mmCIF file of C-alpha atoms in Angstrom:
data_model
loop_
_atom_site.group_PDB
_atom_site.id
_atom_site.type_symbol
_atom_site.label_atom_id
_atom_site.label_comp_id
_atom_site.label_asym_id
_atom_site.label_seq_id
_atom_site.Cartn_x
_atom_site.Cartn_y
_atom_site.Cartn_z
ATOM 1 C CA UNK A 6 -116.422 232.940 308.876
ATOM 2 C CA UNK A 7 -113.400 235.036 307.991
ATOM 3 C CA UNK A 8 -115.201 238.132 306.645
ATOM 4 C CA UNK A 9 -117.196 237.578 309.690
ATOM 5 C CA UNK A 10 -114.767 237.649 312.018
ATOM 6 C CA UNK A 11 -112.590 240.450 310.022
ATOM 7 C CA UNK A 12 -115.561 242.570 310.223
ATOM 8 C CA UNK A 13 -116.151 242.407 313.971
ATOM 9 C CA UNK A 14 -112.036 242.556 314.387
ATOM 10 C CA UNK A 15 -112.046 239.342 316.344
ATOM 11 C CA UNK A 16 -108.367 237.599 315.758
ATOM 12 C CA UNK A 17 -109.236 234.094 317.619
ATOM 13 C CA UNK A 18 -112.227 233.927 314.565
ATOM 14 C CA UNK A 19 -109.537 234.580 311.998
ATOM 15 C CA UNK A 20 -106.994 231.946 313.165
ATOM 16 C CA UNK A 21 -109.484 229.228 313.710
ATOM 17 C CA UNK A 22 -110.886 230.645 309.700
ATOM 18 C CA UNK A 23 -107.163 230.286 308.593
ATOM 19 C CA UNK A 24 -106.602 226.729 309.976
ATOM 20 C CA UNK A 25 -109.983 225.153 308.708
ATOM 21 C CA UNK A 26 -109.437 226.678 304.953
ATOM 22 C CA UNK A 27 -105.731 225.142 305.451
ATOM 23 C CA UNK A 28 -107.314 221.775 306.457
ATOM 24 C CA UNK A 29 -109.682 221.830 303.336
ATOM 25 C CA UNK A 30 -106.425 223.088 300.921
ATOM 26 C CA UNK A 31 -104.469 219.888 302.262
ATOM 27 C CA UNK A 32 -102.064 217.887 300.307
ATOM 28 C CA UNK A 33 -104.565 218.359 297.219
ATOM 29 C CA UNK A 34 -103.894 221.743 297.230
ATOM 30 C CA UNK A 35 -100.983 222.611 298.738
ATOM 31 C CA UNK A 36 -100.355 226.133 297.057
ATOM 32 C CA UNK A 37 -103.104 226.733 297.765
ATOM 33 C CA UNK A 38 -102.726 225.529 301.929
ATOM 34 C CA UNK A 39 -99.431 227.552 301.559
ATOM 35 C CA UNK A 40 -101.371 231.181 300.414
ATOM 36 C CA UNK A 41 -103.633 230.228 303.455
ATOM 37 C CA UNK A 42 -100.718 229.119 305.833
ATOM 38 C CA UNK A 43 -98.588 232.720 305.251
ATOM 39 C CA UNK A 44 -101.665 235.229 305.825
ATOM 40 C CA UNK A 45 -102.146 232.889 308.726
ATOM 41 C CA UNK A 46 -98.634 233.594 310.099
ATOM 42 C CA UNK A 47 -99.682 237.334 310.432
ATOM 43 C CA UNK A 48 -102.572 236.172 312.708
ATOM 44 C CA UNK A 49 -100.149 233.895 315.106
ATOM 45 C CA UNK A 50 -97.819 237.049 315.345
ATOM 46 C CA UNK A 51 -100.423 239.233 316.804
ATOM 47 C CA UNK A 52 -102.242 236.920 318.423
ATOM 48 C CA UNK A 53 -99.486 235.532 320.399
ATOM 49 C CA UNK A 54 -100.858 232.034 320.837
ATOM 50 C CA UNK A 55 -97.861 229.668 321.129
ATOM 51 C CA UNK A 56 -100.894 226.467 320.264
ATOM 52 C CA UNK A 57 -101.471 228.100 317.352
ATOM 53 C CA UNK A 58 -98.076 229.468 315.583
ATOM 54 C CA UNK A 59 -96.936 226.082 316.396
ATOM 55 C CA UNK A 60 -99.723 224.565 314.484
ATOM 56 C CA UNK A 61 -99.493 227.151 311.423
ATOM 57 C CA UNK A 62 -95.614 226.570 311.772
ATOM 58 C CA UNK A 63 -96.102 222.962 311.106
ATOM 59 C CA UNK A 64 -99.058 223.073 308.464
ATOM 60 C CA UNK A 65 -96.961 225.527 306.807
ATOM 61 C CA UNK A 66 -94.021 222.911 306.691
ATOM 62 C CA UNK A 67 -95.926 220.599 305.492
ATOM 63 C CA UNK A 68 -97.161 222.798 302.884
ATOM 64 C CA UNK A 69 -94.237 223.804 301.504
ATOM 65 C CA UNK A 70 -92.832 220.388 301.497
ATOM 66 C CA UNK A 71 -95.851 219.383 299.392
ATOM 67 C CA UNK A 72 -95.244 222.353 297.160
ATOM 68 C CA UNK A 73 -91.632 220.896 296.165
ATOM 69 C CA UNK A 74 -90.033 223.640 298.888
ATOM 70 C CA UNK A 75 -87.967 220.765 300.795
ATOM 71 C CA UNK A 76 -85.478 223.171 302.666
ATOM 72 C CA UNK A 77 -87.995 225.369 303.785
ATOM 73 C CA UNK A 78 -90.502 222.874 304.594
ATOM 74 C CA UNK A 79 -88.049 220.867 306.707
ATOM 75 C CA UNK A 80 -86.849 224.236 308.530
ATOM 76 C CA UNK A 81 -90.314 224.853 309.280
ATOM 77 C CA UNK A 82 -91.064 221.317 310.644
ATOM 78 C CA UNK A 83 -88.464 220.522 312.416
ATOM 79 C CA UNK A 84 -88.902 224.219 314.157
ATOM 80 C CA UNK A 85 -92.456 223.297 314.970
ATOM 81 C CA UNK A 86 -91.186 219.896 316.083
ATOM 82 C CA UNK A 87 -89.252 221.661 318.484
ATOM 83 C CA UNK A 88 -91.737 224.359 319.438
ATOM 84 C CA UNK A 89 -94.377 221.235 319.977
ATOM 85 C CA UNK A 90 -91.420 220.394 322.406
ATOM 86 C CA UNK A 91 -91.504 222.867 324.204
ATOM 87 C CA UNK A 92 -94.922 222.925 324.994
ATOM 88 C CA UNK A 93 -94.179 219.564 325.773
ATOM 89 C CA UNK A 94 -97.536 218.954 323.873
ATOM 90 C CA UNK A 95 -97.463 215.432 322.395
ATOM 91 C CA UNK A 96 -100.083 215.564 319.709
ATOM 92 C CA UNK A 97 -98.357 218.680 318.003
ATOM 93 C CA UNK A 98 -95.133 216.932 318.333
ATOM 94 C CA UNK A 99 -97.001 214.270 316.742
ATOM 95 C CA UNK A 100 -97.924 215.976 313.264
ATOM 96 C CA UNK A 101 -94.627 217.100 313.054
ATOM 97 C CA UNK A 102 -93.173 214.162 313.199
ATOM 98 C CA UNK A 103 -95.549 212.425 310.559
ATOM 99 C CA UNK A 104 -95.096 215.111 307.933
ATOM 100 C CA UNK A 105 -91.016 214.992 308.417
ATOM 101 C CA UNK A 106 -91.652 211.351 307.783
ATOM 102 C CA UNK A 107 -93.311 211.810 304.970
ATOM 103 C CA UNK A 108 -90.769 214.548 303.985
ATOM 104 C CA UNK A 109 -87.732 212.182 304.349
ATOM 105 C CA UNK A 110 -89.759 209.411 302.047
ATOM 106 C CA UNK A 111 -89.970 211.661 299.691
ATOM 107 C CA UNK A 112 -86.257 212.740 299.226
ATOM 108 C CA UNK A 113 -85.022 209.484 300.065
ATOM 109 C CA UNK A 114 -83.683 210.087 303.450
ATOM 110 C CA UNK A 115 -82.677 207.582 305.834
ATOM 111 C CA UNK A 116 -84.326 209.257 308.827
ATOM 112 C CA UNK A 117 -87.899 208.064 307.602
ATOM 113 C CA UNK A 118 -88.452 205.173 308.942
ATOM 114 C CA UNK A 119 -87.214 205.921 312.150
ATOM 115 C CA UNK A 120 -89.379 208.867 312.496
ATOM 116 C CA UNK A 121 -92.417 207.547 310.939
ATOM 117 C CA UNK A 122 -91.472 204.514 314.062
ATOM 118 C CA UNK A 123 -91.591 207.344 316.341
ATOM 119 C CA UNK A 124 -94.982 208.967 315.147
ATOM 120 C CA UNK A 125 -96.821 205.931 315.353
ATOM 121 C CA UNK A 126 -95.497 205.257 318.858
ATOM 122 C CA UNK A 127 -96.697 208.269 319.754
ATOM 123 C CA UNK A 128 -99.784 207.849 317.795
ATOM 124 C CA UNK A 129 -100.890 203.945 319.247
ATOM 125 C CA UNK A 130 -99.774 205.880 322.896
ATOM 126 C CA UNK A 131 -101.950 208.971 322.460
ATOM 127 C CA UNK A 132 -105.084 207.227 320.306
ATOM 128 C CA UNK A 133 -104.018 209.843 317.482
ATOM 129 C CA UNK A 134 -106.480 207.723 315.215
ATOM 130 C CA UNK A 135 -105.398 209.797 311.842
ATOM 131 C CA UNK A 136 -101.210 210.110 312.706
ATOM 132 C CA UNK A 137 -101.775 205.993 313.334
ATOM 133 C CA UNK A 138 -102.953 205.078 309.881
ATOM 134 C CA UNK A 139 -101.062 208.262 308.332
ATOM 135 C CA UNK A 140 -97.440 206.844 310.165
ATOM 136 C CA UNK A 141 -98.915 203.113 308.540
ATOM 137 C CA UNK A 142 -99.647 204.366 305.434
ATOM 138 C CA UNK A 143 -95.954 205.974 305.049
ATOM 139 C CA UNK A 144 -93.976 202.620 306.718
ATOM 140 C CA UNK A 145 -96.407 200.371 304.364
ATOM 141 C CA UNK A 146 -94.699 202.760 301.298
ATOM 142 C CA UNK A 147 -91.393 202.178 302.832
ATOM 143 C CA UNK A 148 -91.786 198.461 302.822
ATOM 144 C CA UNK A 149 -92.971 198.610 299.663
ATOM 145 C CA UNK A 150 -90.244 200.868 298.053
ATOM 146 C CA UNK A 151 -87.817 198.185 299.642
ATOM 147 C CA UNK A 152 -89.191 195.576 298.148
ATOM 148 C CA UNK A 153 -90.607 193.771 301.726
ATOM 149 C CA UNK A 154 -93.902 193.412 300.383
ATOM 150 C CA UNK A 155 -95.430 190.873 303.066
ATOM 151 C CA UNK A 156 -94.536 193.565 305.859
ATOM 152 C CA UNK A 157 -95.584 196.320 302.919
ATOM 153 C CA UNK A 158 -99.069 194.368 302.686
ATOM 154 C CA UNK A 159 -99.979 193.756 306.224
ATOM 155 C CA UNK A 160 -98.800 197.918 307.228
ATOM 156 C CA UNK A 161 -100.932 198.446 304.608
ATOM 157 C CA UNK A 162 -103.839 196.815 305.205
ATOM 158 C CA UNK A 163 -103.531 198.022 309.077
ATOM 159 C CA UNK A 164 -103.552 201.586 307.717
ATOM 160 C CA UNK A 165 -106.818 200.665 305.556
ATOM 161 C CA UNK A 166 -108.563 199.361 308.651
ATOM 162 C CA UNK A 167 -107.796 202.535 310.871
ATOM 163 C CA UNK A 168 -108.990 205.013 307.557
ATOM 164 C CA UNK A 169 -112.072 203.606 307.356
ATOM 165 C CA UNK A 170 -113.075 204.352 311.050
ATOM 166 C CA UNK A 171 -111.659 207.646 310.306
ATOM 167 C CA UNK A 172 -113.915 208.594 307.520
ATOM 168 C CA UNK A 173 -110.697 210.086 305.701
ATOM 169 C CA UNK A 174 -111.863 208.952 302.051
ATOM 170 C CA UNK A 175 -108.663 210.974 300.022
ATOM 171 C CA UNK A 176 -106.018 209.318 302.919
ATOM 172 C CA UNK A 177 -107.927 205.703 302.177
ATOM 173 C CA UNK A 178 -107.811 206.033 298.644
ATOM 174 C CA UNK A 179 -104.233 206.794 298.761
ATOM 175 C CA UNK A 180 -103.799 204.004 300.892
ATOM 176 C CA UNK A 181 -105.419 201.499 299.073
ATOM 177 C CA UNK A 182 -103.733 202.575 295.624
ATOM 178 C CA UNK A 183 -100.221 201.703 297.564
ATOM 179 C CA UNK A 184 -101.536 198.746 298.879
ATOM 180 C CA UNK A 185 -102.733 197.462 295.322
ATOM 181 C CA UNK A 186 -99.676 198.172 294.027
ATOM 182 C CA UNK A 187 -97.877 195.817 297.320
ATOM 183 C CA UNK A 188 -100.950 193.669 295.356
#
């Protein structure tokens, strides 16, 4: 689809090209989401397309937060949180919020839980079926890293339930390896 879309200089074919190989990278790959993400960047300059640098902004966070760049993963998210903002488009807001959560888990920052709270507000609000269990799936870890693990197993197990109507197999299996260990 890219060299497609290269070829006939179409830039709308090469952004939507970008974003899908970004979506297959994901957290398994995220070096390889990031190589993805930055020629994607080029794209959302010329195409202009606020929807769309905000959603290579925030993949691109999340990215380089995955590839051990905290600082500029955070700039990036909360930029695209605020972007999202902006556009007063909930759903973006929404994935920005989730992957700062899961950002501030992973350093140990206090502002997790609050804005994993927040993401699956605004997930159970806007039916975001994959930010719901996702936002579970990071407060069930939370629970479980403080030692809560009755509220650890029944986030858990909540997450679990959404996954499997989501057809998400790599976020279930992730999800039920934290919830055996609440086990």
């Amino acid at each position: 689809a890219l060299r497609t879309a290269a070829g006939a200089d179409y830039l709308g074919g090469q952004a939507r090209a970008y974003h899908v190989m970004a979506i297959i990278h994901g957290e398994d790959d995220p070096e390889g989401a990031r190589t993805v993400l930055e020629r994607a960047t080029k794209i959302a300059e010329a195409l202009g397309n606020a929807h769309y640098t905000t959603t290579i902004t925030q993949f691109l966070g999340a990215a380089k937060s995955f590839c051990g760049d905290i600082v500029g993963g955070q700039e990036l998210l909360e930029k695209s949180l605020e972007m999202a903002r902006r556009l007063k488009y909930r759903y973006l807001e929404t994935f920005s919020l989730l992957y700062l959560s899961k950002l501030f888990a992973a350093v140990g920052d206090e502002r997790a839980r609050a804005t994993a709270e927040l993401t699956l507000a605004y997930s159970e609000e806007g039916n975001f079926g994959h930010y719901l269990a996702d936002s579970l799936s990071v407060l069930g870890r939370l629970d479980l890293a403080e030692g809560d693990l009755p509220a650890a197993i029944a986030t858990l197990e909540r997450s679990v339930r959404v996954w499997r109507t989501r057809g998400s197999i790599p976020y279930l299996a992730r999800t039920l390896s934290s919830l055996g260990d609440a086990h």
